[in-house]
Tab-separated table of C-alpha atoms and ligand atoms in Angstrom:
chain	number	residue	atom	x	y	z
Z	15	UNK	CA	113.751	-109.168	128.694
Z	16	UNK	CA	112.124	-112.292	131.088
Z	17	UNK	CA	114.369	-115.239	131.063
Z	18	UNK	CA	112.569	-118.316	131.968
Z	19	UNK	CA	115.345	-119.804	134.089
Z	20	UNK	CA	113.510	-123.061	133.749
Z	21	UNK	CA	113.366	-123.126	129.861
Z	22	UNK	CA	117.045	-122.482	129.555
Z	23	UNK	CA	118.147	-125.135	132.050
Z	24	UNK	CA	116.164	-127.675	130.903
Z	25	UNK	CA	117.422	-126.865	127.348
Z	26	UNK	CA	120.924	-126.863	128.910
Z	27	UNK	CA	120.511	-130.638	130.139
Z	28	UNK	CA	118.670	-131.508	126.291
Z	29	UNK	CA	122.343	-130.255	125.303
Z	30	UNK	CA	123.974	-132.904	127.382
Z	31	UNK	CA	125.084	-136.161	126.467
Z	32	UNK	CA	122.309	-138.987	126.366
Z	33	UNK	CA	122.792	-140.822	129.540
Z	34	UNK	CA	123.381	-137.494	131.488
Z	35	UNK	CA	120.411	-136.064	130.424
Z	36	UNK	CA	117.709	-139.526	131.171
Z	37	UNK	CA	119.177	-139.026	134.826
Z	38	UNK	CA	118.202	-135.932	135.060
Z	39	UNK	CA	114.688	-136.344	133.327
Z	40	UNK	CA	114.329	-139.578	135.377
Z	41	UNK	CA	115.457	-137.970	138.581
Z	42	UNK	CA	112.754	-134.753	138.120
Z	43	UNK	CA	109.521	-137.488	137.080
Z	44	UNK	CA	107.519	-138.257	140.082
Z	45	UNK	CA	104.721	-140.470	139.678
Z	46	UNK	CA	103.628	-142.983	142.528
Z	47	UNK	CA	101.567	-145.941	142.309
Z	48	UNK	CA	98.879	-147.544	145.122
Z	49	UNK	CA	96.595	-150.166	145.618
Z	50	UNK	CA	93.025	-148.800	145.475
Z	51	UNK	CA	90.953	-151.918	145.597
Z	52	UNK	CA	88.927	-154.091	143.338
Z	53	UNK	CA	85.911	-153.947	141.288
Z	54	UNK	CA	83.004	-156.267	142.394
Z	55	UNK	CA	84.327	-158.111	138.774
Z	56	UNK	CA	87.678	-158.798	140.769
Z	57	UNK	CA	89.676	-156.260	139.007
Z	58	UNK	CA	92.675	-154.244	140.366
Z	59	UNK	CA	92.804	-150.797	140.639
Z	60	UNK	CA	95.410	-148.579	141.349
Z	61	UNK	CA	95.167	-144.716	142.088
Z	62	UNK	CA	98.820	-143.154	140.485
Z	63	UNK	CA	99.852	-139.757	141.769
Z	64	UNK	CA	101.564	-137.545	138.968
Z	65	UNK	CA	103.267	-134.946	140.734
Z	66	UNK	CA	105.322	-132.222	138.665
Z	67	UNK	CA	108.241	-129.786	140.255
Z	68	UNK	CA	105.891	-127.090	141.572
Z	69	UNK	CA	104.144	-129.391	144.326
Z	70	UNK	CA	100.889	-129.913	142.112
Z	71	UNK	CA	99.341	-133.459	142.236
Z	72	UNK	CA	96.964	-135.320	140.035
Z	73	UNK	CA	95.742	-138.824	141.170
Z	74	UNK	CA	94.497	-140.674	138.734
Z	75	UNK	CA	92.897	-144.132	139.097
Z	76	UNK	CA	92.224	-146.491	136.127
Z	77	UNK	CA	88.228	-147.279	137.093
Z	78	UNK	CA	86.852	-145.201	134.452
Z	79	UNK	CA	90.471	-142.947	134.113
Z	80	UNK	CA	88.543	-140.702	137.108
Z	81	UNK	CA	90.700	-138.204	138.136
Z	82	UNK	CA	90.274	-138.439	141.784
Z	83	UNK	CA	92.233	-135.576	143.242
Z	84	UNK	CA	94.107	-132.336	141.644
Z	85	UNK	CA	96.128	-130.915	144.489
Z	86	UNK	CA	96.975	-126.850	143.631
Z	87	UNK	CA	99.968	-125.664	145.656
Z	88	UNK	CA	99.035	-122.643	147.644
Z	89	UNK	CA	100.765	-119.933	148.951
Z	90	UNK	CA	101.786	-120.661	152.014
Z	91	UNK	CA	102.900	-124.595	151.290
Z	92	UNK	CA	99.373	-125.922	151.803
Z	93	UNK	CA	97.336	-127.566	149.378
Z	94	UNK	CA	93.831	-126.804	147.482
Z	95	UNK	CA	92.054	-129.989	145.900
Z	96	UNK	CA	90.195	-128.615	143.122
Z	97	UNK	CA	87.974	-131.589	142.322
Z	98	UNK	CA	84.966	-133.272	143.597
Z	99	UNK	CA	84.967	-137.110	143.842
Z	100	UNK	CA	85.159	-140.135	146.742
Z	101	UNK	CA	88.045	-141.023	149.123
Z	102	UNK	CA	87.614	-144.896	148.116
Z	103	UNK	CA	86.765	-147.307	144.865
Z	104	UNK	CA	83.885	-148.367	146.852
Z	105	UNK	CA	82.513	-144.534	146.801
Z	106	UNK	CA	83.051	-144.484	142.729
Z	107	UNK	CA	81.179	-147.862	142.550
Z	108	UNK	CA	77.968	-146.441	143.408
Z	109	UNK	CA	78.275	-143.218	142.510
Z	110	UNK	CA	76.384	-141.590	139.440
Z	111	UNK	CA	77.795	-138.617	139.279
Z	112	UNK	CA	80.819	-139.273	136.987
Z	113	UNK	CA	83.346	-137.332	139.203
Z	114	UNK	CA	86.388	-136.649	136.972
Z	115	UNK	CA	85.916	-139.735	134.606
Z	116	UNK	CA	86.348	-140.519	131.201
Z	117	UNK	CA	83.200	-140.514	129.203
Z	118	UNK	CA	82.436	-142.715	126.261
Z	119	UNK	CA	81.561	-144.371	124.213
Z	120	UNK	CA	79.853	-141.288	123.455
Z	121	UNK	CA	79.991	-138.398	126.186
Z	122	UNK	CA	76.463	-136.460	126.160
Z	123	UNK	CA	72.975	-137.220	124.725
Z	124	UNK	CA	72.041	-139.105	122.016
Z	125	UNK	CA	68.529	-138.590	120.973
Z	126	UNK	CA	65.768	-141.374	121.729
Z	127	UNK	CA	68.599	-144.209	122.372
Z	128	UNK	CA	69.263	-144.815	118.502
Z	129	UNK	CA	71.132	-143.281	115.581
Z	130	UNK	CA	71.996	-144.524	111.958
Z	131	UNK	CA	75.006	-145.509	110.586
Z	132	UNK	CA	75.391	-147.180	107.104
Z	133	UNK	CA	71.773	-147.438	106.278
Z	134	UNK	CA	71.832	-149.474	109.460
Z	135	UNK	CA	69.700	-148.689	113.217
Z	136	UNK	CA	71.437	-149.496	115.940
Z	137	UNK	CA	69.472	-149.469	119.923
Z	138	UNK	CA	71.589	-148.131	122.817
Z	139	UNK	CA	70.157	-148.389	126.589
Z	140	UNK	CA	67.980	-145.874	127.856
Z	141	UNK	CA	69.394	-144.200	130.792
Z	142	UNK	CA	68.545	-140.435	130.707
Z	143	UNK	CA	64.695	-140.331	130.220
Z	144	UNK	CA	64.159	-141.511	126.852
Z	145	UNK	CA	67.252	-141.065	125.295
Z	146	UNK	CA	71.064	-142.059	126.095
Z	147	UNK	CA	73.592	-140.534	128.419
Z	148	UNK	CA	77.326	-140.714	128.530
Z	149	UNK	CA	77.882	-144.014	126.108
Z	150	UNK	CA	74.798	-146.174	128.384
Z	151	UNK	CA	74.445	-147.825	131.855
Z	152	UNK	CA	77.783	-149.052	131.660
Z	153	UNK	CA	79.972	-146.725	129.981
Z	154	UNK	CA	83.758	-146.161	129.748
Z	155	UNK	CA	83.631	-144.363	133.112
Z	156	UNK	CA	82.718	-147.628	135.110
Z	157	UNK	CA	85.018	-149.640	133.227
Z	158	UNK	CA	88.951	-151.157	134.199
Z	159	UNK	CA	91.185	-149.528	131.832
Z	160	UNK	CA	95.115	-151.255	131.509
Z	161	UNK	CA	97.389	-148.402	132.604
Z	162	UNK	CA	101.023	-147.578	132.116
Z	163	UNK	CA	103.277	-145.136	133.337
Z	164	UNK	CA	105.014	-143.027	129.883
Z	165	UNK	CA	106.422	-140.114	131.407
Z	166	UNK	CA	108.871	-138.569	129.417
Z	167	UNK	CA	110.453	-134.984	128.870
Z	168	UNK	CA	107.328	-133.513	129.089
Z	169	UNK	CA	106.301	-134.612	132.869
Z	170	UNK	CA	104.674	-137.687	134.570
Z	171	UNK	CA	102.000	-139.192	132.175
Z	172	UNK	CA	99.677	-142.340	132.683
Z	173	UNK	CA	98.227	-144.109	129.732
Z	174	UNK	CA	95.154	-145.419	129.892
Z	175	UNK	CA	93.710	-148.409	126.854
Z	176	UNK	CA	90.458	-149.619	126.983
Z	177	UNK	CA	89.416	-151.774	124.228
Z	178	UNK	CA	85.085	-151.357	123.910
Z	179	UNK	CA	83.685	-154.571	122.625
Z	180	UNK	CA	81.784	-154.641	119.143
Z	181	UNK	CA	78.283	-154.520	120.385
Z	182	UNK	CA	79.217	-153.173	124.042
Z	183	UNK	CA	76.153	-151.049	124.929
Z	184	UNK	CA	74.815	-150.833	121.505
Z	185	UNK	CA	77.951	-149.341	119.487
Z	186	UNK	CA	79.212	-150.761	116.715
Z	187	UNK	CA	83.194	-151.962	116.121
Z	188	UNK	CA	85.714	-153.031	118.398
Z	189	UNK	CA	87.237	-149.803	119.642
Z	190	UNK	CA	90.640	-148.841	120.938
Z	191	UNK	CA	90.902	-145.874	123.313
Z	192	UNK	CA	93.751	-145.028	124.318
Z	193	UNK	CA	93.881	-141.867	126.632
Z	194	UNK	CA	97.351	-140.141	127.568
Z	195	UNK	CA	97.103	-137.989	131.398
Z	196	UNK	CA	100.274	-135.653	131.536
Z	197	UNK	CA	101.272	-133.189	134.203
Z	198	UNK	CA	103.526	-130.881	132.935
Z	199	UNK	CA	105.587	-127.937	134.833
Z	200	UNK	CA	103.539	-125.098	133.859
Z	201	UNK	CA	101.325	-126.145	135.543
Z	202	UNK	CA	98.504	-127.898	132.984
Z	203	UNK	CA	97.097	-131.216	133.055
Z	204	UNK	CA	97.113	-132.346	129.458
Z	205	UNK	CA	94.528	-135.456	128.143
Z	206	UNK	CA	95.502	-136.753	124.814
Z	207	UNK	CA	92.799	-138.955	123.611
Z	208	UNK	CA	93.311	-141.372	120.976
Z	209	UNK	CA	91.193	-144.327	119.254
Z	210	UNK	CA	90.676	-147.037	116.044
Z	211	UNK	CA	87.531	-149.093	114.825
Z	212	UNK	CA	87.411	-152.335	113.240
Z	213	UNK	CA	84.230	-151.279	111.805
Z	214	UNK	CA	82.458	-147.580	111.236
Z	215	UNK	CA	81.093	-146.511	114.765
Z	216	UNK	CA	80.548	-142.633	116.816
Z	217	UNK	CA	82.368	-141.767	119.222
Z	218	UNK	CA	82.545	-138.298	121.418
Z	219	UNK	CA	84.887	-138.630	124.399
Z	220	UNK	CA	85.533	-135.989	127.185
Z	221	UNK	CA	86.707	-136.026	130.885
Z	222	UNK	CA	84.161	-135.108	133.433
Z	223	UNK	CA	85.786	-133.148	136.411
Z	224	UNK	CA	83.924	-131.568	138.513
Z	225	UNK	CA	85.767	-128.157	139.696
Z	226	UNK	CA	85.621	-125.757	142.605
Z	227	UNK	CA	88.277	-123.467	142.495
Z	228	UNK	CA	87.613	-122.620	146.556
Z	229	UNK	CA	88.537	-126.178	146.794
Z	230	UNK	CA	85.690	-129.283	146.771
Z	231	UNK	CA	83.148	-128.930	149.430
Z	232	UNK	CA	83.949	-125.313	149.668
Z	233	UNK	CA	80.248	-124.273	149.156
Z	234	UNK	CA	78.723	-123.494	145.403
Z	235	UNK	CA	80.766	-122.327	142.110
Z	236	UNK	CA	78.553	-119.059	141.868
Z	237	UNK	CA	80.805	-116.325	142.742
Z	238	UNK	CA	82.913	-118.267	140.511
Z	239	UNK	CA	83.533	-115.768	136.826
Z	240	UNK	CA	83.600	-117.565	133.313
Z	241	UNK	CA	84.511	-116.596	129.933
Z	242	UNK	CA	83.396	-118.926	126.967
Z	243	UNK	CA	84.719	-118.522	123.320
Z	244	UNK	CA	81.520	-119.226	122.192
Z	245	UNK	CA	79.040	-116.383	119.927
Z	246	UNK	CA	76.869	-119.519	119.548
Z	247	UNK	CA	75.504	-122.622	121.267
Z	248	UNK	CA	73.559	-125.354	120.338
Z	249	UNK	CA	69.549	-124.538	122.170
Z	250	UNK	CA	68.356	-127.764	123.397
Z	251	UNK	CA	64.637	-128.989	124.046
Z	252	UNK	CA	62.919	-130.097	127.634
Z	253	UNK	CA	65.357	-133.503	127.653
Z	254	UNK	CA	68.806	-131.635	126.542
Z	255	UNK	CA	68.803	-132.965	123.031
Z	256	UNK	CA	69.418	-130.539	120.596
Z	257	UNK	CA	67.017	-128.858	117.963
Z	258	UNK	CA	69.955	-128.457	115.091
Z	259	UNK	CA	70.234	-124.994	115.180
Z	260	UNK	CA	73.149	-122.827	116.574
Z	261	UNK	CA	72.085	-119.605	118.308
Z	262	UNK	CA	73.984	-116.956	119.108
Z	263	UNK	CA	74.697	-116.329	122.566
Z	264	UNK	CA	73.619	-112.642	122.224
Z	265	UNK	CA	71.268	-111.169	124.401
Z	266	UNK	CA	70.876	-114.647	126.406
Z	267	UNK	CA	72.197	-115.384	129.886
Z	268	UNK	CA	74.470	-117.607	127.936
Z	269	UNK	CA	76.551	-115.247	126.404
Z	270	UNK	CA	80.006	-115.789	128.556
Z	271	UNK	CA	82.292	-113.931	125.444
Z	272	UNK	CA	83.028	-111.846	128.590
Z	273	UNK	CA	83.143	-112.782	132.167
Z	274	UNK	CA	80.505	-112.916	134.443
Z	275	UNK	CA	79.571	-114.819	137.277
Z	276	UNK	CA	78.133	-118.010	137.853
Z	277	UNK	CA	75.126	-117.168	139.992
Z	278	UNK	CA	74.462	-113.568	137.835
Z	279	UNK	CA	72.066	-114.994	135.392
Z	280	UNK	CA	71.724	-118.547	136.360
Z	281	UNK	CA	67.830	-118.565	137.572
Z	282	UNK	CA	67.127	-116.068	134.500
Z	283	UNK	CA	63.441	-116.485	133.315
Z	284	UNK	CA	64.812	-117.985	130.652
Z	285	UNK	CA	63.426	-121.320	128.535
Z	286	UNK	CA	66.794	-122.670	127.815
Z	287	UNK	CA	67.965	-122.038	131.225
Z	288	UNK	CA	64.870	-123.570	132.637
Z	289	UNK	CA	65.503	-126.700	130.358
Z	290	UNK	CA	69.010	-126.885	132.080
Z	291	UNK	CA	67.821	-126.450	135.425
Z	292	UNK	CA	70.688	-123.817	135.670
Z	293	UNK	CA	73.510	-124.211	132.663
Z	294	UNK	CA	74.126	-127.582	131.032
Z	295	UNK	CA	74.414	-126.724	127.706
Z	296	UNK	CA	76.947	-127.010	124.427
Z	297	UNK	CA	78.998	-124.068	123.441
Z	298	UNK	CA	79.875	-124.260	119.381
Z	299	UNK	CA	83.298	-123.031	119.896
Z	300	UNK	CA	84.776	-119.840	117.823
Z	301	UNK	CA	88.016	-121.225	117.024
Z	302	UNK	CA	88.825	-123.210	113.738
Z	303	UNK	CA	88.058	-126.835	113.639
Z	304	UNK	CA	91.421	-129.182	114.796
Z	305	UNK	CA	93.386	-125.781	116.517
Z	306	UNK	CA	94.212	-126.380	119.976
Z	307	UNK	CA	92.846	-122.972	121.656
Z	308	UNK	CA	91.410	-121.444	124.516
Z	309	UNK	CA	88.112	-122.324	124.927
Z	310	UNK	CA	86.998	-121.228	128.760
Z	311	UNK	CA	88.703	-119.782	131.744
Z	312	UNK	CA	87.221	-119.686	135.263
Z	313	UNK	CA	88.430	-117.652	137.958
Z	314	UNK	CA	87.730	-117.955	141.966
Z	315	UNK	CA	87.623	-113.995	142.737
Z	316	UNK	CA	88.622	-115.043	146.128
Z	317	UNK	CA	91.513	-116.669	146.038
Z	318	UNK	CA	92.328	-115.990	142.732
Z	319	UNK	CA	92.367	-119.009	141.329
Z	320	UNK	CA	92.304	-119.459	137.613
Z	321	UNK	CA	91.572	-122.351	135.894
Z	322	UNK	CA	91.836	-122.021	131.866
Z	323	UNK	CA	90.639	-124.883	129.374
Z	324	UNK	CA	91.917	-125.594	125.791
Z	325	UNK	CA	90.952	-127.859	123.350
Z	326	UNK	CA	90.462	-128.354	119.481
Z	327	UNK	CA	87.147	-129.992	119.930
Z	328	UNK	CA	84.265	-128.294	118.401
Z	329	UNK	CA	82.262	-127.949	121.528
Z	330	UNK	CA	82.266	-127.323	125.530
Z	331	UNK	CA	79.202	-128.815	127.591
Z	332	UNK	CA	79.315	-126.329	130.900
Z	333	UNK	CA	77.157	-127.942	132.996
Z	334	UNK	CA	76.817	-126.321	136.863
Z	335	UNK	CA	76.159	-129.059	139.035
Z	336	UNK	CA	72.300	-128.768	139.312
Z	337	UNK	CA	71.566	-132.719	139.542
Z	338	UNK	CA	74.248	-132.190	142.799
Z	339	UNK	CA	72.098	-132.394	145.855
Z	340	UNK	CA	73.534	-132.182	149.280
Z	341	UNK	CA	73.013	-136.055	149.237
Z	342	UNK	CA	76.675	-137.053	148.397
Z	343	UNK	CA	79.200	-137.465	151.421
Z	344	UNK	CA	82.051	-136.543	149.523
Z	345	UNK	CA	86.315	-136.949	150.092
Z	346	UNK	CA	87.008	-135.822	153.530
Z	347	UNK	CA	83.249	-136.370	154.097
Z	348	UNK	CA	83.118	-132.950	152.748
Z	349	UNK	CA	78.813	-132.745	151.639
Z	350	UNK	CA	78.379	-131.562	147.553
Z	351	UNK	CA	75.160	-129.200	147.859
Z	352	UNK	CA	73.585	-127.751	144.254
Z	353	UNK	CA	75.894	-126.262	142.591
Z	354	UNK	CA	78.876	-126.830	144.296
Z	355	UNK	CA	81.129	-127.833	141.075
Z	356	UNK	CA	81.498	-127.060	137.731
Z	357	UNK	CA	82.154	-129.447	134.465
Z	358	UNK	CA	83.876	-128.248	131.474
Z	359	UNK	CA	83.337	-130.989	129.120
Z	360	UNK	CA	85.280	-130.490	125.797
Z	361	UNK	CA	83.657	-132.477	122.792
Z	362	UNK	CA	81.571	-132.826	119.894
Z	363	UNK	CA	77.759	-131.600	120.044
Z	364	UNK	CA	75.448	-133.709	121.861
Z	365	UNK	CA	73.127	-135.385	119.727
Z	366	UNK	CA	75.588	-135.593	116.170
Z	367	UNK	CA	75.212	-139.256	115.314
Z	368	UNK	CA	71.223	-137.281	114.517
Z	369	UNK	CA	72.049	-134.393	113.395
Z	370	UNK	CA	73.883	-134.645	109.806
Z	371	UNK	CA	74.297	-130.868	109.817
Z	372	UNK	CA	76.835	-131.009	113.039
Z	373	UNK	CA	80.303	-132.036	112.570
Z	374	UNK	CA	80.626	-135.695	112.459
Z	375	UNK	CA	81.201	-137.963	115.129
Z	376	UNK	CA	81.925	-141.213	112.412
Z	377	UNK	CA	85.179	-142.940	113.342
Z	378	UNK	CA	85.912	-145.509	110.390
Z	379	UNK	CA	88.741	-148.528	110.258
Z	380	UNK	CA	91.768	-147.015	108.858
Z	381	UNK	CA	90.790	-143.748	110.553
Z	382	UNK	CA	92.648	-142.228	113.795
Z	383	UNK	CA	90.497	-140.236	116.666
Z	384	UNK	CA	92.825	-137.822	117.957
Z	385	UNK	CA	92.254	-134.750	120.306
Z	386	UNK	CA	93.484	-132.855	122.602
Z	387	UNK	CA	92.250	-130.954	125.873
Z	388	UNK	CA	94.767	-128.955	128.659
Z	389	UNK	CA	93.554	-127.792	132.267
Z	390	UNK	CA	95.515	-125.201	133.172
Z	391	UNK	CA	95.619	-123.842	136.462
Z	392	UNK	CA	97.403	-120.170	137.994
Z	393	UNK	CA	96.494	-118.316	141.157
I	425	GLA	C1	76.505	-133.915	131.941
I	425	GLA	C2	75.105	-133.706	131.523
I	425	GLA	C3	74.288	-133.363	132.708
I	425	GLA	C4	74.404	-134.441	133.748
I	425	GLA	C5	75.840	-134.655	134.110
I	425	GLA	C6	76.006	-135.811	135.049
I	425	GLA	O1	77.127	-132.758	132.236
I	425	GLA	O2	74.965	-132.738	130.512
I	425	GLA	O3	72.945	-133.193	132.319
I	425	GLA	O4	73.868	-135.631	133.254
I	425	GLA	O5	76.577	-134.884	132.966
I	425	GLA	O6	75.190	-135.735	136.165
């Protein structure tokens, strides 16, 4: 029999007596706080470093809840960042890319920058073609959110509130988000998202890191390997909105139910793969509805590297990069070529607030939004 020495002595100092045992939670939370400059509106922002007891780092700023760096301990004592993004606030300000942010009002694609809600239309900016991306031109990912430092038992965690205006880019309802960043000692970064309405609106938030598990700047993701727990997705047409239907993954370069590499099938002569430009599509997740399970895991054959993703969100948008260029100087300077990251991008389908026959995306007043996603990481 394996005993987990660390279970049993943190359950040992649970047994203690109150005060004994907030020392010792107190003295094992790490979780440092820095200037990191102000928005052109004059806001502060501060980049907070969650560390847990294993040497693994997440900094996490609060423009648009980006996480800016996710330090893996390596053997050796150095340190792999896993993540893609920009060494200052002024790098995130222009950036399009949404490196490691928060997503919303609603993450993904909604269909010809409208939907209908309560017999009413409402207009969203166009910013993706003809339709809407990632909740408009100014979405939760370029806004200030308030932040505050909860860790607890559990590990260092940073909550993030934003409060989206009734009207704000279209949406309907004043909306409370309310987004919960722990790092815990196994090793997982946890995002707890939570949110109310004053009035009926959609919603559809995710996180939008970009990974390499050879570390960011470390060349493209396609030796990476990836399993999805997916025996459908949703097919898409020429602008990534979906038709409705869910395919199975069967005979198609999308079918990831076991692993296979990146770059195997990812110029297949394939329509849906040309549509993508390379994969940027929704997985309809096998798992039932609400249960937090595994959804993906990606492994970095060489360094071993593992990177596993859970969620009880209905969908995962695996998108590879392909709008990534070579154009963007990077942290360290490091230059992002094509396909140099990877996003796993738990959520609802793209496209729901227009397609009744896809699980709803309707948040109502008296109704709580609550989901979970981990990113779990093991070499
Ligand atoms: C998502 C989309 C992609 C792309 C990126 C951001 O993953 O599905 O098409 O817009 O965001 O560049």
């Amino acid at each position: 029999m394996t005993i987990d020495r660390r279970a049993f002595t943190l359950a040992a100092a649970a047994a203690l007596a109150g005060c004994a045992r907030k020392s010792e939670e107190q003295g094992s939370i790490k979780m440092n706080r820095q200037s990191f400059g102000k928005t052109n509106d004059g806001e502060s922002i501060d980049l907070h470093t969650l560390k847990n007891s294993n040497g693994m780092e997440a900094a996490i700023m609060n423009y648009g809840g980006v996480v800016q760096a996710l330090r893996l301990p390596d053997k050796g004592g150095a340190t792999v960042d896993v993540v893609l993004g920009c060494d200052d606030l002024a790098g995130y300000l222009k950036e399009a890319s949404y490196f490691g942010a928060l997503v919303g009002r609603y993450g993904n694609r909604i269909g010809n920058a409208a939907f209908k809600l309560d017999g009413v239309e409402y207009k969203l900016p166009v910013n993706d073609g003809k339709n809407t991306l990632h909740g408009g031109k100014k979405g939760f990912d370029k806004r200030a959110w308030s932040a505050k430092d909860v860790s607890g038992a559990d590990g260092p965690a940073l909550q993030l509130t934003y409060v989206s205006k009734d009207g704000e880019e279209g949406f309907p309802g004043n909306l409370t988000s309310i987004v919960t960043y722990t790092l815990n000692d196994k090793n997982e970064l946890r995002i707890e998202y939570h949110a109310t309405t004053d009035k009926a609106t959609v919603l559809n938030l995710t996180n939008h890191s970009y990974f390499n598990l050879a570390g960011q700047g470390e060349g493209d993701i396609l030796g990476h390997e990836v399993t999805i727990e997916a025996d459908r997705f949703t097919p898409v047409d020429g602008t990534l909105i979906p038709s409705g239907e869910l395919r199975k993954v069967e005979g198609t370069p999308l079918d990831f139910r076991q692993a296979h590499a990146i770059g195997e099938r990812i110029d297949a002569n394939d329509e849906q793969i040309k549509f993508g430009k390379g994969y940027d599509h929704n997985w309809v997740l096998n798992h039932p509805a609400g249960a937090l399970s595994l959804a993906a895991r990606v492994r970095e054959p060489k360094s071993g590297r593992v990177m596993e993703v859970l969620t009880d969100q209905p969908g995962l948008q695996f998108y590879t990069g392909n709008f990534l260029d070579g154009t963007i100087h990077g942290k360290g300077g490091m230059v992002y070529p094509h396909r140099s990251a990877l996003c796993m991008e738990t959520q609802h389908f793209p496209d729901s607030p227009n397609k009744p026959e896809f699980p709803s995306t309707v948040l109502c007043p008296g109704q709580e939004y609550k989901t979970t996603t981990v990113y779990r990481f093991s070499a």
